[in-house]
C-alpha positions as MATLAB code, in Angstrom:
seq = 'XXXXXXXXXXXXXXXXXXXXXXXXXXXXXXXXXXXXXXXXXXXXXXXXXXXXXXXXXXXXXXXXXXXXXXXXXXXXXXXXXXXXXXXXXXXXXXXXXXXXXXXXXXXXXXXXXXXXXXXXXXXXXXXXXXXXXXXXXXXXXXXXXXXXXXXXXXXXXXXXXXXXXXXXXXXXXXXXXXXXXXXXXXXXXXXXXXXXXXXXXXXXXXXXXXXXXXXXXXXXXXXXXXXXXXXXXXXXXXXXXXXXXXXXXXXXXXXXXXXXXXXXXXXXXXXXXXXXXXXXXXXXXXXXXXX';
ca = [
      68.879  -38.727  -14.881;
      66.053  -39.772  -12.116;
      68.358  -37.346   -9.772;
      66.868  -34.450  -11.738;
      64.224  -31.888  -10.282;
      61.801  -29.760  -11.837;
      60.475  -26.861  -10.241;
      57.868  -24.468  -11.203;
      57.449  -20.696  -10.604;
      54.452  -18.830  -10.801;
      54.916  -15.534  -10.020;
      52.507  -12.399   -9.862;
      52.019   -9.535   -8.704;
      51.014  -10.191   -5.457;
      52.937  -13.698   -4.284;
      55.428  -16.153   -6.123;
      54.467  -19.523   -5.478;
      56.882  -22.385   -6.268;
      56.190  -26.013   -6.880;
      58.842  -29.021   -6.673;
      59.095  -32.179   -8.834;
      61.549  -35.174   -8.868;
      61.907  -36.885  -12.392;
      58.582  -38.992  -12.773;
      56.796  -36.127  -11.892;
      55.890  -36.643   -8.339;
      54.946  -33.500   -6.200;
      57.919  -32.806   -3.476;
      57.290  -29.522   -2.197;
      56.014  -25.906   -2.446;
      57.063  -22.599   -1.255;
      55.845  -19.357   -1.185;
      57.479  -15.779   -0.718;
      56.507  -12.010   -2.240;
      55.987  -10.383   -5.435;
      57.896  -11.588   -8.172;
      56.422   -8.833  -10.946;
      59.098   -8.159  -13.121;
      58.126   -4.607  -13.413;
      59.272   -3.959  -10.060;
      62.814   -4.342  -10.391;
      64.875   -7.530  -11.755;
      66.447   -8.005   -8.537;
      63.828   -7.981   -6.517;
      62.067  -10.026   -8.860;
      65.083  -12.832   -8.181;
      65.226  -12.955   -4.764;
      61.322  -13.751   -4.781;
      62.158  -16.451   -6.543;
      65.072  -17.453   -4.562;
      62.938  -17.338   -1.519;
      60.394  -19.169   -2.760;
      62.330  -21.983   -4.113;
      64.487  -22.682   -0.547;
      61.021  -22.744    1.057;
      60.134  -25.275   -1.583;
      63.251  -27.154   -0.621;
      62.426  -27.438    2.774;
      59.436  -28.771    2.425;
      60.632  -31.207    0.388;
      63.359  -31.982    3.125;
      66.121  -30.981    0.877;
      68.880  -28.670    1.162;
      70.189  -25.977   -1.317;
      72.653  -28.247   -2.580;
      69.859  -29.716   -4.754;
      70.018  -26.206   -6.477;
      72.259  -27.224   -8.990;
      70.094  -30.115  -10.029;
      67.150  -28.207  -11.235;
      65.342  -26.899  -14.207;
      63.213  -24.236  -13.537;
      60.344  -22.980  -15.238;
      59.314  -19.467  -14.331;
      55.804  -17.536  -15.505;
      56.300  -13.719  -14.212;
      54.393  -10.741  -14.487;
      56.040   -8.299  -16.923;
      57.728  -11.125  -18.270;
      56.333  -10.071  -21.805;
      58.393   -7.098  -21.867;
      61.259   -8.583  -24.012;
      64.028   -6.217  -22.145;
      62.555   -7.468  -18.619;
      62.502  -11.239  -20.288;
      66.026  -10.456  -20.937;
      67.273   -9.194  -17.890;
      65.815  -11.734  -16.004;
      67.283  -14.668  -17.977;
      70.770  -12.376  -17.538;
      70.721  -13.092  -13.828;
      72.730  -15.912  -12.631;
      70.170  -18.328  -10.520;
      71.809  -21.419   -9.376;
      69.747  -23.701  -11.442;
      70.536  -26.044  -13.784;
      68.549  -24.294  -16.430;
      65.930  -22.034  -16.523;
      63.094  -20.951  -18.691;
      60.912  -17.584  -19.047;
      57.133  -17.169  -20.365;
      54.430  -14.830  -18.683;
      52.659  -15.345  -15.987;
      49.611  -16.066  -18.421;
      51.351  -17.966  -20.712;
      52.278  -20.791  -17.703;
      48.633  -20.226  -16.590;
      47.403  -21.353  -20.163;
      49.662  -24.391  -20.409;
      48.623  -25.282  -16.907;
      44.968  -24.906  -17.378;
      44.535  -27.155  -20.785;
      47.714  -29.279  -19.985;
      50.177  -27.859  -22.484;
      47.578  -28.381  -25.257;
      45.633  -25.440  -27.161;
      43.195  -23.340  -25.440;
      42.676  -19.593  -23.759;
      42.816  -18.129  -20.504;
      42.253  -14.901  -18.712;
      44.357  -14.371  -15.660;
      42.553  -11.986  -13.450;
      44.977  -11.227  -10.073;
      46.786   -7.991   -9.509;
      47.260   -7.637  -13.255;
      45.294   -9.219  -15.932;
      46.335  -10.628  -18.995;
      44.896  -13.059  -22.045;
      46.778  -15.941  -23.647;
      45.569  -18.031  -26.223;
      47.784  -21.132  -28.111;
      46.469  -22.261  -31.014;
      46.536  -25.711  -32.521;
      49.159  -24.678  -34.258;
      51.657  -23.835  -31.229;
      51.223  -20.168  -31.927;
      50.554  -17.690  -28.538;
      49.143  -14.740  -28.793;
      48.841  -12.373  -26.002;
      46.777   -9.436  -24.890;
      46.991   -6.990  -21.911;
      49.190   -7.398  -19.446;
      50.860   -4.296  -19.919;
      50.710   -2.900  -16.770;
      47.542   -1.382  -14.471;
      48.436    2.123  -15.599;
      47.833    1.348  -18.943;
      46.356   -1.885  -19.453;
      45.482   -4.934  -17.397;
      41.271   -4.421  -17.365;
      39.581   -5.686  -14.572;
      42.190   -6.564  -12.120;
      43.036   -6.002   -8.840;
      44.985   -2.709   -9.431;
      42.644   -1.345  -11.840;
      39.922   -1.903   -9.480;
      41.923    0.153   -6.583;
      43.035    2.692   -8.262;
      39.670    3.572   -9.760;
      37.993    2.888   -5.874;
      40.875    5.737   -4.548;
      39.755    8.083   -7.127;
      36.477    7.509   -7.355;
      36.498    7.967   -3.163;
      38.923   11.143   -4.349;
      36.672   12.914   -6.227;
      33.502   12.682   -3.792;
      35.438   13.835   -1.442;
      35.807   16.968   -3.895;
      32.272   16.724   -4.902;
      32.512   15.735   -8.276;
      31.290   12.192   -7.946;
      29.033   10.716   -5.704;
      29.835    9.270   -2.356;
      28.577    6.226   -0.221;
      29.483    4.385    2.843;
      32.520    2.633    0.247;
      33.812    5.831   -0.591;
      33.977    7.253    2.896;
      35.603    3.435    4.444;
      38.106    3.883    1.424;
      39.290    7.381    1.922;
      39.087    7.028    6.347;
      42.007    4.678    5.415;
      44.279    7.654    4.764;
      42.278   10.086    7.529;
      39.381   10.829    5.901;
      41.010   13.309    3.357;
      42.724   12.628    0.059;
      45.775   14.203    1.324;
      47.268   10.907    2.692;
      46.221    9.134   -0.143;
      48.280   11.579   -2.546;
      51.612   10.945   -0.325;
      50.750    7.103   -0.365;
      50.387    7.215   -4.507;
      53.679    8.599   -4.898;
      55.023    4.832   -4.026;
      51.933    2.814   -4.186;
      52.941   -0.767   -6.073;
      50.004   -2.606   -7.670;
      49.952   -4.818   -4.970;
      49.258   -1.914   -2.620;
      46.117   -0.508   -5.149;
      44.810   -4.437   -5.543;
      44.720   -4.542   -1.464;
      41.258   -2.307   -1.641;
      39.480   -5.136   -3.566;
      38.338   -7.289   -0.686;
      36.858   -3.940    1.058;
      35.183   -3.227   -2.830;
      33.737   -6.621   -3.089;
      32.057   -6.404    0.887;
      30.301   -3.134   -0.220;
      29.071   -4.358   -3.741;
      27.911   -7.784   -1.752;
      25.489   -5.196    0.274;
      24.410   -3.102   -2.449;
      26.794    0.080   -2.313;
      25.959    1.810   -5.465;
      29.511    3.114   -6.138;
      31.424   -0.541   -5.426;
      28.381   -1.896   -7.442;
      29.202    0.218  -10.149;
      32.930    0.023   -9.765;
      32.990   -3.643   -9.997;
      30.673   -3.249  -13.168;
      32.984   -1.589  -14.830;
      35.824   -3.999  -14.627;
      33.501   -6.535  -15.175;
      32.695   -4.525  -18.711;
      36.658   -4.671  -18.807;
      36.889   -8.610  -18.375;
      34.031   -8.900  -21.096;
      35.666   -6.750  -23.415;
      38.904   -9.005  -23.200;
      36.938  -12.128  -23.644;
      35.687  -11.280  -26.480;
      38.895  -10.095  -28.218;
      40.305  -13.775  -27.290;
      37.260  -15.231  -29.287;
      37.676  -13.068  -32.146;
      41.588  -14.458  -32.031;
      40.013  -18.342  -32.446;
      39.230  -18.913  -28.319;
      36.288  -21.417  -28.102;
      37.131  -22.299  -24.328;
      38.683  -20.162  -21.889;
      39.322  -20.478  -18.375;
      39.555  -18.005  -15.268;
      41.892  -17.924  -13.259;
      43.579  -15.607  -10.623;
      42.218  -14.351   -7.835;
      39.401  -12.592   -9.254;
      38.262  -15.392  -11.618;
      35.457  -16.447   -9.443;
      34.135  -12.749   -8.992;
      32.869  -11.851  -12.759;
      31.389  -14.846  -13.984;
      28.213  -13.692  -12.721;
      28.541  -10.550  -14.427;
      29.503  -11.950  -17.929;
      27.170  -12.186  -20.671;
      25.085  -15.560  -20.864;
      27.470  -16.008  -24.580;
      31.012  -15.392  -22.917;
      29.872  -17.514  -19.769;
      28.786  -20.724  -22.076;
      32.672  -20.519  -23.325;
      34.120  -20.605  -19.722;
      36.041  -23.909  -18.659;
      37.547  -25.554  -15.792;
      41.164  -25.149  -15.702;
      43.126  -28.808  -16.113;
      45.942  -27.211  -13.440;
      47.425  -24.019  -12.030;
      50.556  -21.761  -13.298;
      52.610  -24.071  -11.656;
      51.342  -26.583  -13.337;
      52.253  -24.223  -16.705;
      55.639  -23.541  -15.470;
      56.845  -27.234  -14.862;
      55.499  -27.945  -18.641;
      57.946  -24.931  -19.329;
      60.659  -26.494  -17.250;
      60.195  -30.106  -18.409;
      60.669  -28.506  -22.639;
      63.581  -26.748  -21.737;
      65.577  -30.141  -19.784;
      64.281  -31.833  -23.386;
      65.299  -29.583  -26.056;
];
């Protein structure tokens, strides 16, 4: 059917992004709208996507009666929960047909073109993927900042708020990061406690730019914070080569931070991604209109 569309969703923790394809492949139009993390709520999650996808629409100069002619490919955050995979697939999206994966897994189908290979997405979450020559994926992280996901953008936060937290007590040191961080809530933690009560991982990854200016002049506590989930990253990279990984690529918006802070034998493994989630999550879309 040359009337068919493929569209691609790559959604994380911070932004869904969606990508538009007629038939033969040809790029129509993209969209973008909020959060899409599946750990936020399935509903929310859907009207992201929903968003997204009519923006996508537009700029392809079509209207949402094209709905009906898609098959979507979605890679979410939280998506390798199997209840949230579940519930998300239970929702009734206008689409022709859809299919669910990770938000790593599309990344690692996008970045070696559906072939074998690893990644490490490094955003608001983090989160390995490898896929073996054999069509197996494996997995690791991803789990959520408050247990898991090393190195990311919430991690990094929500150790910079508590870190700034306890120098305010004086059991830590301070610096000029520390102070910048806590004058956010008024100089004391007390605003920061009311603002954790409902702070999303988005909200926690939103301290990262104000990290990285500090460690780019030498603050020794966003020097040493950024250290740390660089130890993080290093420590997932290396549990991806012990799984068979011989090149992995970076991606997210932190994959251009820790490179520099790798160790010379995980940097001589790292590889330019092929193409983006998107990328991923059409490859998703295009399987399921085959099978």
């Amino acid at each position: 059917m040359t009337d068919r569309l493929f569209l691609g969703i790559d959604g994380g923790g911070t932004t869904s992004r969606a990508r538009l394809t007629d038939a033969a492949g040809a790029r129509l139009g993209e969209g973008l709208a909020g959060s899409s993390n599946l750990n936020l709520g399935i509903a929310p999650a859907a009207d992201a996507i929903l968003t997204a996808t009519r923006a996508a629409l537009a700029d392809a100069g079509l209207t949402e009666t094209a709905l009906s002619r898609i098959t979507a490919g979605f890679g979410l955050a939280g998506a390798n929960v199997g209840a949230l995979h579940d519930a998300l697939l239970a929702h009734p999206f206008p689409f022709a047909g859809v299919a669910l994966a990770s938000d790593a897994a599309t990344a690692c189908l996008g970045a070696h073109g559906g072939t074998a290979g690893a990644i490490l997405v490094i955003g608001t979450g983090s989160q390995g993927q490898i896929l073996t020559d054999a069509g197996e994926e494996k997995a690791i992280g991803g789990w959520g900042f408050e247990l898991s996901d090393g190195g990311s953008g919430a991690r990094l936060g929500q150790q910079a708020i508590r870190t700034a937290i306890l120098a305010y007590d004086g059991l830590a040191a301070a610096s000029p990061f520390t102070d910048a961080l806590l004058a956010r809530f008024g100089g004391t933690p007390a605003g920061a406690a009311v603002w954790g009560k409902t702070a999303t991982p988005r909200d926690y990854g939103a301290f990262v730019p104000l990290l990285l200016d500090h460690a780019t002049v030498g603050d020794p506590v966003a020097t040493a914070l950024l250290a740390d989930g660089a130890a993080e990253v290093a420590g997932l990279l290396y549990r991806l080569v012990d799984l068979g990984a011989e090149k992995i690529a970076l991606m997210g918006g932190l994959a251009r931070v820790y490179p520099p802070l790798l160790p010379d034998d995980l940097t001589a493994r790292l590889v330019r991604p092929q193409g983006d989630a998107m990328d991923g999550a059409l490859i998703l879309a295009r399987r399921k209109a085959a099978a």
